Amino acid sequence: MGKLVCASLVIAAIAALLGERIVNLRKRALASRELLQNHLPNCVALKNLDSGSEDITILGDGLAFISTGLKFPGRPASEGPGKIFSLDLQDPRMKPVELRMPRNFDLDSFNPHGISAYTDPTDDTIYLFVVNHPQHKSQVEVFQFVEDNNLLMHVKTIKHEQLYSVNDIVAVGVDSFYATNDHYFSHDILKTVEPVLGLSWSNVVYYSPTDVKVVSEGYYFANGINISPDKGHIYVADVFDHNVHVLERKENNSLVSLKSVALGSLCDNIEVDLETGDLWLGCHPNGWKLFMLDPNDPPGSEVIRVQKIHSDQPVVTQVYEDDGRVLIGSSVAAAYGGKLLIGTVFHKALVCDLE
């Protein structure tokens, strides 16, 4: 009888703990937030991007790179491998062009996630860094962009034990970058348990051929990462903490935390306006809906802009919101020339007028 009582108490305690963790997770996922519509004028779906557009990055001349076809366990996915597109934002046709891949690259397992472009100041060569998840592992592909041929030449694949759950990346050299690990664990089951337990164990890693190190940690879910126009600061979005962190770069590429800015949403990727320094973030206004994926109650989308982020009073503005009837699961937003690109994890992509 005594053993039965003890067993019952243990089961009750576990159930109570699990219930408390689920309640906490729902709060972090903003499960009770009602979705509204706050649309921009003249929004048009971009062609050829019906399998998601998880990340977008724009060069100073208006050429955008877009990753599409990301596959996650339990998430909607397209058939076939992932792809990279380019889009000339100075061309009024707004037509994404699929970039050709070299024959020596394993395209069948290509599963692109976060991307970052780097222009070599010595010869203007453009390199595209792509987080790749073949067989749901993590590695970084480095490509050289050949614009005349719409071609990505594969330079190398980077693997490292510190790059075990990579989400996003920002290149700072031809073979160096910062990257976010969005989980502490690499096993799929443990990755699922991690947010339930509310562990703030994810991190940011600096990589170069001679130096690999964790440079910032303590995030619930380190996601988007980017760099300021003057290259002096790194920005990191923590999805489950609803904020963006501002970190100062040191000469040895270590990072020092300066502050965090509250966003009020589960923000994914970060893009930085090269002229103004404004941050543009694609966000999930109700993360619980993204987990559940109920076709009758779809997850919505949100775009947030942060101005004057280094001031004492940064300006945080909601630029776009949708309740899922138009756009599902926004993951990135990037502005150029009065236009705003909005990408999604597995849905379509939009281009809208800002002015």
Coordinates of C-alpha atoms in Angstrom, one line a residue:
M1 CA 0.0 0.0 0.0
G2 CA 2.9 2.3 0.9
K3 CA 4.6 1.7 -2.5
L4 CA 1.4 2.5 -4.3
V5 CA 1.0 5.8 -2.4
C6 CA 4.6 6.7 -3.2
A7 CA 4.2 5.8 -6.8
S8 CA 1.0 7.9 -7.0
L9 CA 2.7 10.9 -5.5
V10 CA 5.6 10.6 -7.9
I11 CA 3.3 10.4 -10.9
A12 CA 1.3 13.4 -9.6
A13 CA 4.4 15.4 -9.1
I14 CA 5.7 14.7 -12.6
A15 CA 2.2 15.5 -14.0
A16 CA 2.2 18.8 -12.1
L17 CA 5.7 19.7 -13.3
L18 CA 4.9 18.8 -16.9
G19 CA 1.7 20.9 -16.7
E20 CA 3.6 23.9 -15.3
R21 CA 6.2 23.5 -18.1
I22 CA 3.5 23.4 -20.8
V23 CA 1.8 26.5 -19.4
N24 CA 5.1 28.3 -19.4
L25 CA 5.8 27.2 -23.0
R26 CA 2.4 28.5 -24.1
K27 CA 3.3 31.9 -22.5
R28 CA 6.6 32.0 -24.3
A29 CA 4.9 31.0 -27.5
L30 CA 2.3 33.8 -27.1
A31 CA -0.4 31.3 -27.4
S32 CA -3.2 33.6 -26.3
R33 CA -2.3 36.4 -28.7
E34 CA -5.1 37.2 -31.2
L35 CA -3.9 37.7 -34.7
L36 CA -5.0 40.8 -36.7
Q37 CA -4.4 42.3 -40.1
N38 CA -2.1 45.3 -40.7
H39 CA -1.3 45.1 -44.4
L40 CA 1.0 47.1 -46.6
P41 CA -0.1 48.4 -50.0
N42 CA 0.4 46.5 -53.3
C43 CA 1.6 43.2 -51.8
V44 CA 2.2 40.6 -54.6
A45 CA 3.3 37.0 -54.2
L46 CA 6.7 36.3 -55.9
K47 CA 6.7 33.6 -58.5
N48 CA 8.6 30.3 -58.0
L49 CA 8.7 30.6 -54.2
D50 CA 5.8 28.5 -53.1
S51 CA 8.0 26.1 -51.0
G52 CA 9.1 28.7 -48.5
S53 CA 11.7 31.5 -48.5
E54 CA 13.1 31.0 -45.0
D55 CA 15.9 33.5 -45.4
I56 CA 16.7 36.5 -47.6
T57 CA 19.7 38.8 -47.8
I58 CA 20.2 41.8 -50.0
L59 CA 23.4 43.3 -51.3
G60 CA 24.0 47.0 -51.5
D61 CA 23.1 47.1 -55.2
G62 CA 19.7 45.6 -54.6
L63 CA 20.5 42.0 -55.5
A64 CA 18.7 39.6 -53.1
F65 CA 19.5 36.0 -52.4
I66 CA 16.6 33.7 -51.2
S67 CA 16.8 30.2 -49.7
T68 CA 13.8 28.0 -50.3
G69 CA 12.7 24.4 -49.7
L70 CA 13.7 24.0 -46.0
K71 CA 12.6 20.7 -44.6
F72 CA 12.0 20.0 -40.8
P73 CA 10.6 16.8 -39.2
G74 CA 6.9 17.2 -38.8
R75 CA 6.7 20.4 -40.9
P76 CA 5.2 20.8 -44.4
A77 CA 7.8 20.2 -47.0
S78 CA 8.2 20.4 -50.8
E79 CA 9.3 17.6 -52.9
G80 CA 12.8 17.7 -54.2
P81 CA 15.9 19.4 -52.8
G82 CA 16.2 23.0 -51.6
K83 CA 17.2 25.8 -53.9
I84 CA 18.7 29.3 -53.9
F85 CA 17.2 32.1 -55.9
S86 CA 18.3 35.6 -56.8
L87 CA 16.1 38.6 -57.2
D88 CA 17.1 42.0 -58.7
L89 CA 15.1 44.6 -56.7
Q90 CA 16.0 47.2 -59.3
D91 CA 14.2 45.2 -62.0
P92 CA 10.4 46.2 -62.0
R93 CA 9.5 42.6 -63.2
M94 CA 10.4 41.3 -59.7
K95 CA 11.2 37.8 -61.1
P96 CA 13.2 35.4 -58.9
V97 CA 15.8 33.4 -60.8
E98 CA 16.9 30.0 -59.7
L99 CA 20.6 29.8 -59.4
R100 CA 22.4 26.9 -61.0
M101 CA 24.5 24.5 -58.8
P102 CA 27.7 22.8 -59.8
R103 CA 27.7 19.1 -60.7
N104 CA 30.2 18.3 -58.0
F105 CA 27.7 19.4 -55.3
D106 CA 25.3 17.0 -53.6
L107 CA 22.1 18.7 -54.6
D108 CA 19.8 15.8 -53.6
S109 CA 20.5 16.4 -49.9
F110 CA 20.5 20.2 -50.1
N111 CA 18.4 21.6 -47.3
P112 CA 19.1 25.3 -47.0
H113 CA 18.3 27.4 -43.9
G114 CA 20.0 30.7 -42.9
I115 CA 22.1 32.5 -45.5
S116 CA 24.6 35.4 -45.6
A117 CA 26.5 37.1 -48.4
Y118 CA 30.0 38.5 -48.1
T119 CA 31.8 40.7 -50.7
D120 CA 35.6 40.3 -50.7
P121 CA 36.9 43.9 -50.5
T122 CA 40.1 42.9 -52.4
D123 CA 38.4 41.9 -55.6
D124 CA 34.6 42.3 -55.1
T125 CA 34.0 38.5 -55.3
I126 CA 30.6 37.6 -53.8
Y127 CA 30.5 34.6 -51.5
L128 CA 27.2 33.1 -50.3
F129 CA 27.3 31.2 -47.0
V130 CA 24.4 28.7 -46.6
V131 CA 23.4 26.7 -43.5
N132 CA 22.7 23.2 -44.8
H133 CA 20.9 20.3 -43.1
P134 CA 21.5 17.1 -45.1
Q135 CA 19.9 14.2 -43.2
H136 CA 18.9 16.9 -40.6
K137 CA 22.6 17.5 -39.6
S138 CA 24.3 20.9 -39.6
Q139 CA 27.0 22.2 -41.9
V140 CA 27.9 25.3 -43.7
E141 CA 28.3 25.5 -47.5
V142 CA 30.4 28.3 -49.0
F143 CA 29.6 29.3 -52.6
Q144 CA 31.1 31.8 -55.0
F145 CA 28.4 33.7 -57.0
V146 CA 29.0 34.0 -60.7
E147 CA 26.4 36.6 -61.7
D148 CA 26.9 36.4 -65.5
N149 CA 25.9 32.7 -65.5
N150 CA 23.5 32.8 -62.5
L151 CA 25.7 30.2 -61.0
L152 CA 26.8 29.2 -57.5
M153 CA 30.3 27.6 -57.6
H154 CA 30.8 25.4 -54.5
V155 CA 34.0 26.4 -52.7
K156 CA 33.8 24.2 -49.6
T157 CA 31.8 22.5 -46.9
I158 CA 32.5 23.4 -43.2
K159 CA 31.7 21.0 -40.4
H160 CA 32.7 21.3 -36.8
E161 CA 31.6 19.9 -33.5
Q162 CA 30.6 23.4 -32.3
L163 CA 28.3 23.8 -35.3
Y164 CA 25.8 21.1 -34.2
S165 CA 22.4 22.8 -34.5
V166 CA 23.0 25.8 -36.7
N167 CA 20.1 28.1 -37.6
D168 CA 21.5 31.3 -39.0
I169 CA 24.8 32.7 -40.0
V170 CA 26.5 36.1 -40.7
A171 CA 29.8 36.1 -42.7
V172 CA 32.6 38.4 -41.7
G173 CA 35.3 37.2 -44.0
V174 CA 35.8 34.8 -47.0
D175 CA 36.1 31.9 -44.5
S176 CA 34.9 33.2 -41.2
F177 CA 31.5 33.8 -39.7
Y178 CA 29.3 33.9 -36.6
A179 CA 26.5 31.3 -36.3
T180 CA 23.6 30.6 -34.0
N181 CA 23.0 27.2 -32.5
D182 CA 19.3 27.3 -31.8
H183 CA 19.4 24.2 -29.4
Y184 CA 21.9 22.8 -26.9
F185 CA 21.1 19.3 -27.9
S186 CA 21.5 17.8 -31.4
H187 CA 19.1 14.8 -31.0
D188 CA 15.6 15.4 -32.3
I189 CA 13.9 14.1 -29.2
L190 CA 16.0 16.2 -26.9
K191 CA 15.5 19.2 -29.1
T192 CA 11.7 18.8 -28.5
V193 CA 12.2 18.5 -24.8
E194 CA 14.5 21.6 -24.5
P195 CA 11.8 24.3 -25.0
V196 CA 9.4 22.4 -22.8
L197 CA 11.9 22.5 -19.9
G198 CA 12.6 26.2 -20.6
L199 CA 16.4 25.8 -20.9
S200 CA 18.4 28.8 -21.9
W201 CA 21.3 26.9 -23.3
S202 CA 21.6 27.9 -26.9
N203 CA 24.5 30.0 -28.1
V204 CA 26.5 31.9 -30.8
V205 CA 29.7 30.5 -32.2
Y206 CA 32.5 32.3 -34.0
Y207 CA 34.2 30.2 -36.7
S208 CA 37.5 30.7 -38.7
P209 CA 39.9 28.1 -40.0
T210 CA 42.2 28.8 -37.0
D211 CA 39.7 29.7 -34.2
V212 CA 36.4 28.2 -33.3
K213 CA 34.7 29.2 -30.0
V214 CA 31.4 30.0 -28.3
V215 CA 31.2 33.8 -28.0
S216 CA 27.8 34.3 -26.5
E217 CA 25.4 31.9 -24.7
G218 CA 22.3 31.9 -22.4
Y219 CA 19.6 32.1 -25.1
Y220 CA 16.3 30.2 -25.0
F221 CA 16.4 29.9 -28.8
A222 CA 19.1 31.8 -30.6
N223 CA 17.8 32.3 -34.1
G224 CA 18.5 35.2 -36.5
I225 CA 21.9 36.8 -36.5
N226 CA 23.3 39.8 -38.4
I227 CA 25.9 42.6 -38.3
S228 CA 25.8 46.4 -38.2
P229 CA 26.8 48.4 -41.3
D230 CA 30.1 49.5 -39.5
K231 CA 30.8 45.8 -38.6
G232 CA 31.2 46.7 -34.9
H233 CA 28.1 45.1 -33.5
I234 CA 26.3 41.8 -33.8
Y235 CA 22.5 41.3 -33.4
V236 CA 20.9 38.1 -32.2
A237 CA 17.2 37.3 -32.0
D238 CA 16.1 35.1 -29.2
V239 CA 12.7 33.7 -30.3
F240 CA 11.4 32.6 -26.9
D241 CA 12.6 35.6 -25.0
H242 CA 10.9 38.0 -27.5
N243 CA 13.9 40.2 -27.9
V244 CA 17.0 41.1 -30.0
H245 CA 20.4 41.3 -28.3
V246 CA 23.0 43.8 -29.2
L247 CA 26.6 42.7 -28.8
E248 CA 29.9 44.5 -29.4
R249 CA 32.6 42.8 -31.4
K250 CA 36.1 42.8 -30.0
E251 CA 39.4 42.6 -31.9
N252 CA 39.7 38.8 -31.1
N253 CA 36.1 38.3 -32.5
S254 CA 34.7 37.7 -29.0
L255 CA 31.3 39.4 -28.2
V256 CA 30.3 41.6 -25.3
S257 CA 26.6 41.9 -24.5
L258 CA 25.4 45.5 -24.4
K259 CA 21.6 45.3 -24.1
S260 CA 18.5 43.6 -25.4
V261 CA 15.5 45.2 -27.0
A262 CA 12.0 43.9 -26.4
L263 CA 10.0 43.0 -29.5
G264 CA 6.8 41.5 -28.3
S265 CA 6.9 38.7 -30.8
L266 CA 8.7 35.5 -31.7
C267 CA 11.2 37.0 -34.2
D268 CA 13.1 34.8 -36.6
N269 CA 15.7 36.2 -39.0
I270 CA 17.2 39.7 -38.9
E271 CA 18.1 41.8 -41.9
V272 CA 19.9 45.2 -41.6
D273 CA 19.4 48.2 -43.8
L274 CA 22.9 49.1 -45.0
E275 CA 22.1 52.8 -45.3
T276 CA 20.0 53.5 -42.1
G277 CA 21.2 50.6 -39.9
D278 CA 17.5 49.8 -39.2
L279 CA 16.8 46.2 -38.3
W280 CA 14.0 44.3 -40.1
L281 CA 12.7 41.1 -38.5
G282 CA 10.3 38.5 -39.8
C283 CA 8.3 37.2 -36.8
H284 CA 5.7 34.7 -35.6
P285 CA 3.1 36.6 -33.6
N286 CA 1.6 33.4 -32.2
G287 CA 4.2 30.6 -32.0
W288 CA 1.7 28.1 -30.6
K289 CA -0.2 28.2 -33.9
L290 CA 3.0 27.5 -35.7
F291 CA 3.6 24.4 -33.5
M292 CA 0.0 23.1 -34.0
L293 CA -0.4 23.9 -37.7
D294 CA -4.2 23.6 -37.7
P295 CA -5.3 24.4 -41.3
N296 CA -8.5 25.9 -39.8
D297 CA -6.5 28.2 -37.5
P298 CA -3.2 28.9 -39.3
P299 CA -0.2 30.7 -37.9
G300 CA 0.1 34.3 -38.9
S301 CA 2.9 36.6 -39.9
E302 CA 4.4 39.8 -38.6
V303 CA 7.2 42.2 -39.6
I304 CA 8.9 44.4 -37.0
R305 CA 11.3 47.3 -37.7
V306 CA 13.8 48.6 -35.1
Q307 CA 15.2 52.0 -35.5
K308 CA 17.9 53.8 -33.5
I309 CA 18.8 50.5 -31.8
H310 CA 21.9 51.9 -30.2
S311 CA 20.2 54.8 -28.6
D312 CA 18.7 54.9 -25.2
Q313 CA 15.2 54.7 -26.7
P314 CA 15.1 52.3 -29.7
V315 CA 11.9 52.7 -31.8
V316 CA 10.1 49.3 -32.3
T317 CA 7.4 49.4 -35.0
Q318 CA 5.0 46.8 -36.3
V319 CA 5.1 47.3 -40.1
Y320 CA 3.0 44.3 -41.2
E321 CA 0.7 41.7 -39.6
D322 CA -1.5 39.0 -41.1
D323 CA -3.7 36.4 -39.4
G324 CA -2.7 33.6 -41.7
R325 CA -5.3 34.2 -44.4
V326 CA -2.7 35.7 -46.7
L327 CA 0.8 34.8 -45.3
I328 CA 1.7 31.9 -43.0
G329 CA 4.8 31.7 -40.8
S330 CA 6.9 34.8 -41.8
S331 CA 10.6 34.2 -41.0
V332 CA 12.4 37.1 -42.7
A333 CA 11.8 40.7 -43.9
A334 CA 14.2 42.7 -46.0
A335 CA 13.8 46.3 -47.3
Y336 CA 15.3 48.0 -50.3
G337 CA 14.4 51.0 -52.4
G338 CA 10.9 51.4 -51.0
K339 CA 10.1 47.7 -51.3
L340 CA 9.7 45.1 -48.6
L341 CA 10.3 41.4 -49.1
I342 CA 8.6 39.0 -46.7
G343 CA 9.7 35.4 -46.6
T344 CA 8.2 32.4 -44.8
V345 CA 9.3 29.0 -43.5
F346 CA 7.2 26.9 -45.8
H347 CA 4.6 29.3 -47.4
K348 CA 4.9 31.9 -50.2
A349 CA 6.9 35.1 -50.3
L350 CA 5.5 38.6 -50.8
V351 CA 6.9 41.9 -52.1
C352 CA 5.1 45.0 -50.8
D353 CA 5.4 48.8 -51.2
L354 CA 6.7 50.6 -48.2
E355 CA 6.1 54.1 -49.6

